[in-house]
Short mmCIF file of C-alpha atoms in Angstrom, two decimals:
data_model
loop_
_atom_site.label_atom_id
_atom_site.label_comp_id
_atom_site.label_asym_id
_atom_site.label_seq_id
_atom_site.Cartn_x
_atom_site.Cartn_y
_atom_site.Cartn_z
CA UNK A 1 132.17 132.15 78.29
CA UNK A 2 135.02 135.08 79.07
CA UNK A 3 138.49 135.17 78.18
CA UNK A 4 140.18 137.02 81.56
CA UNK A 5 143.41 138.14 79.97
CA UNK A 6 142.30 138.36 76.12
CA UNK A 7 145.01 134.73 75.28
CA UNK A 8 142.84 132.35 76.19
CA UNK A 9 141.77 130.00 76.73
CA UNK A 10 138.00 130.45 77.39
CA UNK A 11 136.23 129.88 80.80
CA UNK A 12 132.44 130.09 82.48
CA UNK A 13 132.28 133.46 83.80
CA UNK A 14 130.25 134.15 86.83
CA UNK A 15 126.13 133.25 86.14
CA UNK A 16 127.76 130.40 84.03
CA UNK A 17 128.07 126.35 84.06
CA UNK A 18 130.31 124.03 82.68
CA UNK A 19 133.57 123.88 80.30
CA UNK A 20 134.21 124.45 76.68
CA UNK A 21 134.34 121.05 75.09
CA UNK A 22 133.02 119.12 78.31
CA UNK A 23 129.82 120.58 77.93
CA UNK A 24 127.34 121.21 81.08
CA UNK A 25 128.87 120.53 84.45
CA UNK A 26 125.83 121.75 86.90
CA UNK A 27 124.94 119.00 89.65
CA UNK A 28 123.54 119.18 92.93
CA UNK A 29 120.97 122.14 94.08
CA UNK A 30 119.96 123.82 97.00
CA UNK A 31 117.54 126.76 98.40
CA UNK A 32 117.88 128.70 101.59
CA UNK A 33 114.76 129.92 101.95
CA UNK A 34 115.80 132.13 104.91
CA UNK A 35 118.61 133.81 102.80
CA UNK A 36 116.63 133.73 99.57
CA UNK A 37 119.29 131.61 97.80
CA UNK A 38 119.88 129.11 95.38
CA UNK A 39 123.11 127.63 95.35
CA UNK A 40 124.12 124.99 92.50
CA UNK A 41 127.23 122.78 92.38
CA UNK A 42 128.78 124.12 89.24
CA UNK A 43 130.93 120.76 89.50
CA UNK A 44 133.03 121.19 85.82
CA UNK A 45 134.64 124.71 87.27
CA UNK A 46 135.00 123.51 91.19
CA UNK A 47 133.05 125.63 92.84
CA UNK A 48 129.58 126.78 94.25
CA UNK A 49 127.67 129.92 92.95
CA UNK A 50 124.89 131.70 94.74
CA UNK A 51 121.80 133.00 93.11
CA UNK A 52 119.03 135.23 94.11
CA UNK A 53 115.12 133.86 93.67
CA UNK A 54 114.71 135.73 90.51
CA UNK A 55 118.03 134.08 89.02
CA UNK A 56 120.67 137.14 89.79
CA UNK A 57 124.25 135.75 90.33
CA UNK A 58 125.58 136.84 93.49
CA UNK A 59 128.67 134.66 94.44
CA UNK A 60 130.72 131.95 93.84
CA UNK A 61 132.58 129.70 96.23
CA UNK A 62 135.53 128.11 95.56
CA UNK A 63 138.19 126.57 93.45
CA UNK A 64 139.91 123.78 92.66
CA UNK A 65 142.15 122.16 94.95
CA UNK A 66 141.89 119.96 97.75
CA UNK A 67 143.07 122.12 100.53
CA UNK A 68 139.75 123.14 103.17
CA UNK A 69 137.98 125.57 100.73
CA UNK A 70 138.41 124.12 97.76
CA UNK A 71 137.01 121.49 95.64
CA UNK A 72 138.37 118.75 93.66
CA UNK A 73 134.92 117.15 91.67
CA UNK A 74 132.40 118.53 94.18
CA UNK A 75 128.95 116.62 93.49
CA UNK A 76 125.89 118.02 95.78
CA UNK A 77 124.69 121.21 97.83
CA UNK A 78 122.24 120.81 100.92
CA UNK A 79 121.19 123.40 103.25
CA UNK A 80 120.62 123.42 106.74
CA UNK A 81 117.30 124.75 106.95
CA UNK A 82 117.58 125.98 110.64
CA UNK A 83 120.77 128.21 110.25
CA UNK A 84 121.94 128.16 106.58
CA UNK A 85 124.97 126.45 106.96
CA UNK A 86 126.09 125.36 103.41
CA UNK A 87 126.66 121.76 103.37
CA UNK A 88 128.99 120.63 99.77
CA UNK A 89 129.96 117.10 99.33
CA UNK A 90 133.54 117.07 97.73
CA UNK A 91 133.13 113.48 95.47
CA UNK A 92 136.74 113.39 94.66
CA UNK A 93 138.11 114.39 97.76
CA UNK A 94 135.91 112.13 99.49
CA UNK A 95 134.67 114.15 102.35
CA UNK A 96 132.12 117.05 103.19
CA UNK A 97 132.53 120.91 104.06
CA UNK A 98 130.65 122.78 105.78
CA UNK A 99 130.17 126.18 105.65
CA UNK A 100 128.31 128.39 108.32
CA UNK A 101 128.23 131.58 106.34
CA UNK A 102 128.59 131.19 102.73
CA UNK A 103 130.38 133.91 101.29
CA UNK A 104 133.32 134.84 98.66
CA UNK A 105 136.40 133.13 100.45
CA UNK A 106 134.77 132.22 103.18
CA UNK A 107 136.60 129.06 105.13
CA UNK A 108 134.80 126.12 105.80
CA UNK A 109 133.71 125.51 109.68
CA UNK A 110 133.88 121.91 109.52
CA UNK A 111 135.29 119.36 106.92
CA UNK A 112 135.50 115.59 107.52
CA UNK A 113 135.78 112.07 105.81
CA UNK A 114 138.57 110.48 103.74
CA UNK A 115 139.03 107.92 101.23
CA UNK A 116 138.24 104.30 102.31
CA UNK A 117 137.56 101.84 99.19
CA UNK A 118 135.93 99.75 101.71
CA UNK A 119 135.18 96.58 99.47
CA UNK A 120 138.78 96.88 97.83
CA UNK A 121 138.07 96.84 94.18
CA UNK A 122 141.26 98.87 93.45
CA UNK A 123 143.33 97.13 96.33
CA UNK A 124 143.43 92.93 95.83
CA UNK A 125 144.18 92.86 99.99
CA UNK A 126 141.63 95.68 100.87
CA UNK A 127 142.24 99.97 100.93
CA UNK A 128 144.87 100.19 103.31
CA UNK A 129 143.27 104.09 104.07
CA UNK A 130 139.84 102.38 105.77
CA UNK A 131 140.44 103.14 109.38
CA UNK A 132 138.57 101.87 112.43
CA UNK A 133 136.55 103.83 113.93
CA UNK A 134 137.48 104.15 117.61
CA UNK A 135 133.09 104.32 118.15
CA UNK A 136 132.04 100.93 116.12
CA UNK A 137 135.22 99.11 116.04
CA UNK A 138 134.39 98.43 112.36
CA UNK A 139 136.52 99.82 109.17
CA UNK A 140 135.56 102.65 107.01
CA UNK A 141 132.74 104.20 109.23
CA UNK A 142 133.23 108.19 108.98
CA UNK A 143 134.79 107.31 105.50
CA UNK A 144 133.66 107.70 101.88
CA UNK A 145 134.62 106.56 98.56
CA UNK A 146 133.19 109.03 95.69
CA UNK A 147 129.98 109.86 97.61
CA UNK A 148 127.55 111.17 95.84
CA UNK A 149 124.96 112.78 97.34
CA UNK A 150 123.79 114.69 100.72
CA UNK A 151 120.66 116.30 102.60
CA UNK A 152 120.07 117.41 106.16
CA UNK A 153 117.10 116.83 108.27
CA UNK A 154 115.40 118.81 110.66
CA UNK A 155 117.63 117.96 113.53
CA UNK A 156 120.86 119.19 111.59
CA UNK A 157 121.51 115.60 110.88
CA UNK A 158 123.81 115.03 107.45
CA UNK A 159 122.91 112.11 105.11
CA UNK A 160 125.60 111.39 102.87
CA UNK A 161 125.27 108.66 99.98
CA UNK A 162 128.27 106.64 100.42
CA UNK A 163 128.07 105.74 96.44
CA UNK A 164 131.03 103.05 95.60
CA UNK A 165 130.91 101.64 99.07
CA UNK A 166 127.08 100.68 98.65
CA UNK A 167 125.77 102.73 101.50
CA UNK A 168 124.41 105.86 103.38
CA UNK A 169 126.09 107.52 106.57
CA UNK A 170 124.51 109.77 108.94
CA UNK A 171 126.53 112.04 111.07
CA UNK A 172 125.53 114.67 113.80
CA UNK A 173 126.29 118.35 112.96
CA UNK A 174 129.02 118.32 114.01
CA UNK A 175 130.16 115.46 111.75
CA UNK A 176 130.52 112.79 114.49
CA UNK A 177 129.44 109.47 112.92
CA UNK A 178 126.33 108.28 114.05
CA UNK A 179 124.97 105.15 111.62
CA UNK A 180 125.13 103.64 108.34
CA UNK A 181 122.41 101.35 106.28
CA UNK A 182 122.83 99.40 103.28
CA UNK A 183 125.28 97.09 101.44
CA UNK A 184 125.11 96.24 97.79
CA UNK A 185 122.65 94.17 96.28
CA UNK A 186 119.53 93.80 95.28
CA UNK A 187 116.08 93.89 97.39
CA UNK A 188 114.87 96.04 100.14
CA UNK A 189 117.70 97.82 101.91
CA UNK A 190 120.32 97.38 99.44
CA UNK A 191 121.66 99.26 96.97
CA UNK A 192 123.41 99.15 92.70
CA UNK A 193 124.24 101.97 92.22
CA UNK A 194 122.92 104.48 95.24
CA UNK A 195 123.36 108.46 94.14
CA UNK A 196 120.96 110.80 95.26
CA UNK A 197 118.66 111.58 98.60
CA UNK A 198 116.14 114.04 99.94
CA UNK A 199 114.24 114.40 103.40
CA UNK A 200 110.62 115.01 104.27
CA UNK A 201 109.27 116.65 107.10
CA UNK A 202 108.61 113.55 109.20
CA UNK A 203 112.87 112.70 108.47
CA UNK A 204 111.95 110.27 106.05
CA UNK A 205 114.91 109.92 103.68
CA UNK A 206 114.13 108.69 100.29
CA UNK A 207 117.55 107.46 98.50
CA UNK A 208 117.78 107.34 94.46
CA UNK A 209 119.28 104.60 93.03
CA UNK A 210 120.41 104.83 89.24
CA UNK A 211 119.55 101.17 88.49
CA UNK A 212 115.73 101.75 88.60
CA UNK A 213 114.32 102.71 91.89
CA UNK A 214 114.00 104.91 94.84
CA UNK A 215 114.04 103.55 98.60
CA UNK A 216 112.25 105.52 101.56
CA UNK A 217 114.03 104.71 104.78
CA UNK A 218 112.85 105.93 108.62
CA UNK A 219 114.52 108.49 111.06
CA UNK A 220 116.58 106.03 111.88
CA UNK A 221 117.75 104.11 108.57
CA UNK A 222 115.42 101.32 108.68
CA UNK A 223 113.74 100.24 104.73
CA UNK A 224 110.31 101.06 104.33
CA UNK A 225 109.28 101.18 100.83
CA UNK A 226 110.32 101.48 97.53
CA UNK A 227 109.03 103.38 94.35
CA UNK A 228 110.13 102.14 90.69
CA UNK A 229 111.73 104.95 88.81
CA UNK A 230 115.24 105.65 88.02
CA UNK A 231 117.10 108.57 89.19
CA UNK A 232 119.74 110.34 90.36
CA UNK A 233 118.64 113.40 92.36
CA UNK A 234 115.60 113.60 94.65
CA UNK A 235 113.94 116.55 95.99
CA UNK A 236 110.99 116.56 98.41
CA UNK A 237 108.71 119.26 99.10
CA UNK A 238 108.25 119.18 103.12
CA UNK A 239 105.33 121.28 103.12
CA UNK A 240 103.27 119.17 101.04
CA UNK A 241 105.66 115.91 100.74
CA UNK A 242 105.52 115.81 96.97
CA UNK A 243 108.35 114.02 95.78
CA UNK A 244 110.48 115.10 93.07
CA UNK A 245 112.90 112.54 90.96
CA UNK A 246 115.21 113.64 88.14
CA UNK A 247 116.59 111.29 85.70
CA UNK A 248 119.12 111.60 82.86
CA UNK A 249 115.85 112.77 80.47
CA UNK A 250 113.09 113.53 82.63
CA UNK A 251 111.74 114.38 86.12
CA UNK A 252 109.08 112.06 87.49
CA UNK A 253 106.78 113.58 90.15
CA UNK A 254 105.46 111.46 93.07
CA UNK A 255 102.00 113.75 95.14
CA UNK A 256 102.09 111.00 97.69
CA UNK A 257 104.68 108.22 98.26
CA UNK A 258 103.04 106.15 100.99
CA UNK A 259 100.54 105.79 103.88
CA UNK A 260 101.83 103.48 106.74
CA UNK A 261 100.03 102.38 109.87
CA UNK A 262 101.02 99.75 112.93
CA UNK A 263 98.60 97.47 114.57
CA UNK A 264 98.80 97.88 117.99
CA UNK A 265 97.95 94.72 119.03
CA UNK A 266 100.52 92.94 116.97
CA UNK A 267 103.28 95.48 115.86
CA UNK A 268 102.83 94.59 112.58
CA UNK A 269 103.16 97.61 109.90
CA UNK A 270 101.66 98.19 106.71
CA UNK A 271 102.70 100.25 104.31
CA UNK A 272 100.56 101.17 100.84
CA UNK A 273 102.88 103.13 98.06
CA UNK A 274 101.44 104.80 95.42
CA UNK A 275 98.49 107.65 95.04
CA UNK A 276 97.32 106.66 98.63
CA UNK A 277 95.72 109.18 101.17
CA UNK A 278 95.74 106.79 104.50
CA UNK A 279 96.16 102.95 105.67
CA UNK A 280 94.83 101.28 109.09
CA UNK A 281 96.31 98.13 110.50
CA UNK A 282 94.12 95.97 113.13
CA UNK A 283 94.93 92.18 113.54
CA UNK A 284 92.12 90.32 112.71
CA UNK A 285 91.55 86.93 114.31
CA UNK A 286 93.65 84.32 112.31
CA UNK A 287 95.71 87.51 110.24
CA UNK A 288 96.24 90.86 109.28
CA UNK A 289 94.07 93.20 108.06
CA UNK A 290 94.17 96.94 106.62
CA UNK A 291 92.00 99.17 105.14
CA UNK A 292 94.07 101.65 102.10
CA UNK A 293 92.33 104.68 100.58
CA UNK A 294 93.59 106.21 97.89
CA UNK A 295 93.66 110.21 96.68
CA UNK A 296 91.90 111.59 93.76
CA UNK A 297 94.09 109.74 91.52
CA UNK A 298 94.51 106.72 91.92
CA UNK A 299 96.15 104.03 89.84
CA UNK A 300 98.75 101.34 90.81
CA UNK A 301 99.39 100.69 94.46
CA UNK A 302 102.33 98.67 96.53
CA UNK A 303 100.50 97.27 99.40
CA UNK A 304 103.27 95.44 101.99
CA UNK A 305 102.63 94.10 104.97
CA UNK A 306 105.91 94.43 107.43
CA UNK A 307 106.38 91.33 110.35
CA UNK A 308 108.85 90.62 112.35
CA UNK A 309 110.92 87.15 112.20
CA UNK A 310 108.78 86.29 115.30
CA UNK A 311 105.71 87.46 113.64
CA UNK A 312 106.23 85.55 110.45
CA UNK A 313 107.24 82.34 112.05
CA UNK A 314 104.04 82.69 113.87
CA UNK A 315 101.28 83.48 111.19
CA UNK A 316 102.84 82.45 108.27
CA UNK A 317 104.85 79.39 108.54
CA UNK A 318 103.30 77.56 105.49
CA UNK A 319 103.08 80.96 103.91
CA UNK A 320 101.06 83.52 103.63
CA UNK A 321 98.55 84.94 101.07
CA UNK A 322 97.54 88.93 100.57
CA UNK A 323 93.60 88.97 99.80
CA UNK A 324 92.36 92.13 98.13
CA UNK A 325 88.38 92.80 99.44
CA UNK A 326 88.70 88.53 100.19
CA UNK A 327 89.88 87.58 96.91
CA UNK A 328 93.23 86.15 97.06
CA UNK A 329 96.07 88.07 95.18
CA UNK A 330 99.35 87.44 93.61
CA UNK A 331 101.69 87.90 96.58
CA UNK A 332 105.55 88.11 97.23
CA UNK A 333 107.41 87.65 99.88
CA UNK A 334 111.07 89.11 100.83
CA UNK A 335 113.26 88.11 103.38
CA UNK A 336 115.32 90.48 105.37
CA UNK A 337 112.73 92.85 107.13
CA UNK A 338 110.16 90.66 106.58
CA UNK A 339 107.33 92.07 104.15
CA UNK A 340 104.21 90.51 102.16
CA UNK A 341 103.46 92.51 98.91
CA UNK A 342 101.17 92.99 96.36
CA UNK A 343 100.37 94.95 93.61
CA UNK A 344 96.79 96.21 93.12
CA UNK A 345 94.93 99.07 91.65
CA UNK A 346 92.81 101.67 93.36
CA UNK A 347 90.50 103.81 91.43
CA UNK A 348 89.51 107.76 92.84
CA UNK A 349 89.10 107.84 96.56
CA UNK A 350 88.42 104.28 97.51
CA UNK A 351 89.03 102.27 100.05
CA UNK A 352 89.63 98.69 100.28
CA UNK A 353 90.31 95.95 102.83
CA UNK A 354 93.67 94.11 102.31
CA UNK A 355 94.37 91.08 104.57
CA UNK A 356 97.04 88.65 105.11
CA UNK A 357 96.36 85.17 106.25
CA UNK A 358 97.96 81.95 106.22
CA UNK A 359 98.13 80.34 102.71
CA UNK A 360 95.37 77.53 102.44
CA UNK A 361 93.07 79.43 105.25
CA UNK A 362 89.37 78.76 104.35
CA UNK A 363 86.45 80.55 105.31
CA UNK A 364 85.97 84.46 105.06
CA UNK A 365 87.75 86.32 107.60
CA UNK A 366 86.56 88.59 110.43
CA UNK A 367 87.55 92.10 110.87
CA UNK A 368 87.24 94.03 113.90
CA UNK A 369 85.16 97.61 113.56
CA UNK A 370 84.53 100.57 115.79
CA UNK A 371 80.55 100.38 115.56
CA UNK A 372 78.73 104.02 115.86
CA UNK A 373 75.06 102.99 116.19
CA UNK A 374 73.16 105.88 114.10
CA UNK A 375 71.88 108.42 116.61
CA UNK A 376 74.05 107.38 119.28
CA UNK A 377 76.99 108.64 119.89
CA UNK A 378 77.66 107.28 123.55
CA UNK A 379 77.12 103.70 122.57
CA UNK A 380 79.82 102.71 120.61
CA UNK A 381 80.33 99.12 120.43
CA UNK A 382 83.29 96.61 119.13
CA UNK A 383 82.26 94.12 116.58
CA UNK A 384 83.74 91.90 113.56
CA UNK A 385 82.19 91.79 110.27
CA UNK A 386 82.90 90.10 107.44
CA UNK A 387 85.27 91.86 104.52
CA UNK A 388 81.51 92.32 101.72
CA UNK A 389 80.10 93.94 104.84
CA UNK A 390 83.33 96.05 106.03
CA UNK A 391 82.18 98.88 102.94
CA UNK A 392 79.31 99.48 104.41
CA UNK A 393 80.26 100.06 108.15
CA UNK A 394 82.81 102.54 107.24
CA UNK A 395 80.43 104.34 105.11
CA UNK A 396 78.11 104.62 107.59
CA UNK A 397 80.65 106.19 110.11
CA UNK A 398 82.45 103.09 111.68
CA UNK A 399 86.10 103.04 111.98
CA UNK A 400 88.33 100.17 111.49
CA UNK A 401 89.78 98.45 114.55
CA UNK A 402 88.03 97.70 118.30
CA UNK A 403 86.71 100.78 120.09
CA UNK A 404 89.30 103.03 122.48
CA UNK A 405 88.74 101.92 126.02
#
């Protein structure tokens, strides 16, 4: 700490985090790798500082305040990977800045959002700030109430957690709302206590949730999977799509999250989460089926199988059973998107059927396979096996599914 005018009282100097007596106050992180920067939310002392890759301070950001420019509890950093543009979500003062070129002093090029409690818990007849948004019609949208953290995706797209309203915004680069998922609860798609978020390459977002999990979400906000570890930042490699997840003690590393796959025939998804390389969907005759291989690891594996209303009124009406290699598993269902799950495990690089059939279904089921007769490669052939004999056709070459016409 430094002492500016030699009576107190102390502060962080430049290079340094946090205050006397309140201990560390470093948040959110962020690199440019265009710039060679790191830039870290040094949240205690209200602003952002800027290091170079070998850890050399170079600039700081910032003060408090609430004026554009200043921050009053500022939580998270993202980058904008295609132009550098400094992206700082300002908790307190509700909202975002944006900053094309980060540098001492430097004004922000775009700030929006405002306070809007939307659920009311400080205001018995609802926030009287939530406006309506002149797009949606509905309250709050554009809005934010202590948001806690942000990322941007390939397109320039910003992902904010909306934390105490239970949600996640996405706005356009130039901060025009554009959509919103979640609502608080428990279950796919909803959220306790929602706080951090990171972005593959595919625009994947994968949302941590302090209460014990983290959610992966599409392009376009719909639930896909979940993983079961606390945490309140995520990072995510998008070169290889390893998954990083800090907690209060620890930082739990995830190689692969999940394989999906959609039948064509159907529409039907699966999803496996866990040390998985790949999954194929193919409906097969009176279900689903899917084939999941896992990576050199291994270990415990989510396998869900994703219907629609229409599908699930239509195949599993009495209810529906997961079957692991034929043998029936213990399966549960949740409403909402509609998905079958099961927990198995995988050992090194193996692959197993999965199928989902009607509950009470007797008999073995049939699978459809891509046949490659040995020694001719011009006369493939479509053909259903059972699931003992399914091992040995895709060990011999054959692919799961009928053949391309």
């Amino acid at each position: 700490c430094v002492d500016p005018d030699g009576e107190g009282p102390l502060v962080a100097g430049d290079g340094q985090f946090g205050k006397v007596w309140y201990g560390p106050g470093q948040y959110g992180i962020a690199f440019d790798s265009n710039a060679k920067r790191l830039y870290v939310a040094d949240t205690m002392n209200s602003r952002v500082q800027a290091f170079g890759p070998d850890g050399t301070f170079l600039f700081k950001l910032g003060e408090r305040g609430t004026v554009p420019g200043k921050f009053y509890y500022q939580l998270d950093v993202a980058v904008d990977r295609r132009n550098g543009r400094l992206v700082v979500l300002d908790s307190n003062a509700h909202r975002v800045q944006v900053f094309a070129a980060p540098a001492p002093g430097a004004p922000p090029e775009l700030v929006f959002g405002s306070r809007c409690d939307l659920y009311g818990r400080y205001y018995p007849d609802g926030d009287p700030s939530c406006q309506v948004h002149p797009g949606t019609g509905e309250r709050g949208n554009g809005q934010f109430h202590e948001p806690g953290g942000a990322a941007v995706d390939g397109q320039g797209r910003i992902w904010v957690v909306d934390t105490v309203n239970w949600r996640v915004q996405v706005f356009d680069e130039a901060g025009n709302f554009l959509f919103k998922f979640g609502e608080h609860g428990t279950g796919p798609g909803k959220f306790e206590y929602p706080v951090g978020i990171g972005i593959d390459a595919a625009g994947y977002a994968y949302v941590a949730d302090a209460s014990g999990y983290v959610q992966k979400f599409d392009p376009s906000g719909r639930y896909v999977t979940e993983i079961s570890t606390a945490g309140y930042g995520v990072a995510v490699n998008r070169a290889t799509g390893t998954i990083y997840v800090a907690a209060r003690d620890h930082v739990s590393i995830w190689r692969s999250m999940v394989a999906e796959s959609t039948d064509a025939q159907s529409g039907a998804g699966v999803h496996a989460a866990g040390d998985v390389a790949t999954t194929t969907a193919v409906s097969a005759g009176d279900g689903l089926a899917a084939t999941v291989t896992s990576r050199s690891e291994g270990g415990s594996t989510a396998v869900r199988f994703v219907l629609s209303e229409e599908q699930d009124a239509l195949l599993c009406a009495g209810g529906c059973v997961i079957s692991d290699s034929g043998a029936p598993v213990d399966t549960v269902r949740t409403t909402g998107s509609v998905t079958y799950s099961a927990i198995v495990t995988l050992g090194p690089n193996e692959t197993r059927l999965f199928s989902l059939r009607a509950a009470g279904t007797k008999g073995q089921q049939q699978v459809p396979i891509c046949h490659h007769p040995p020694g001719k490669p011009g006369k493939k052939q479509s053909i259903t096996v059972g699931a003992p004999a399914l091992k040995a056709h895709l060990a011999h070459g054959d692919s799961l599914g009928p053949c391309p016409k």
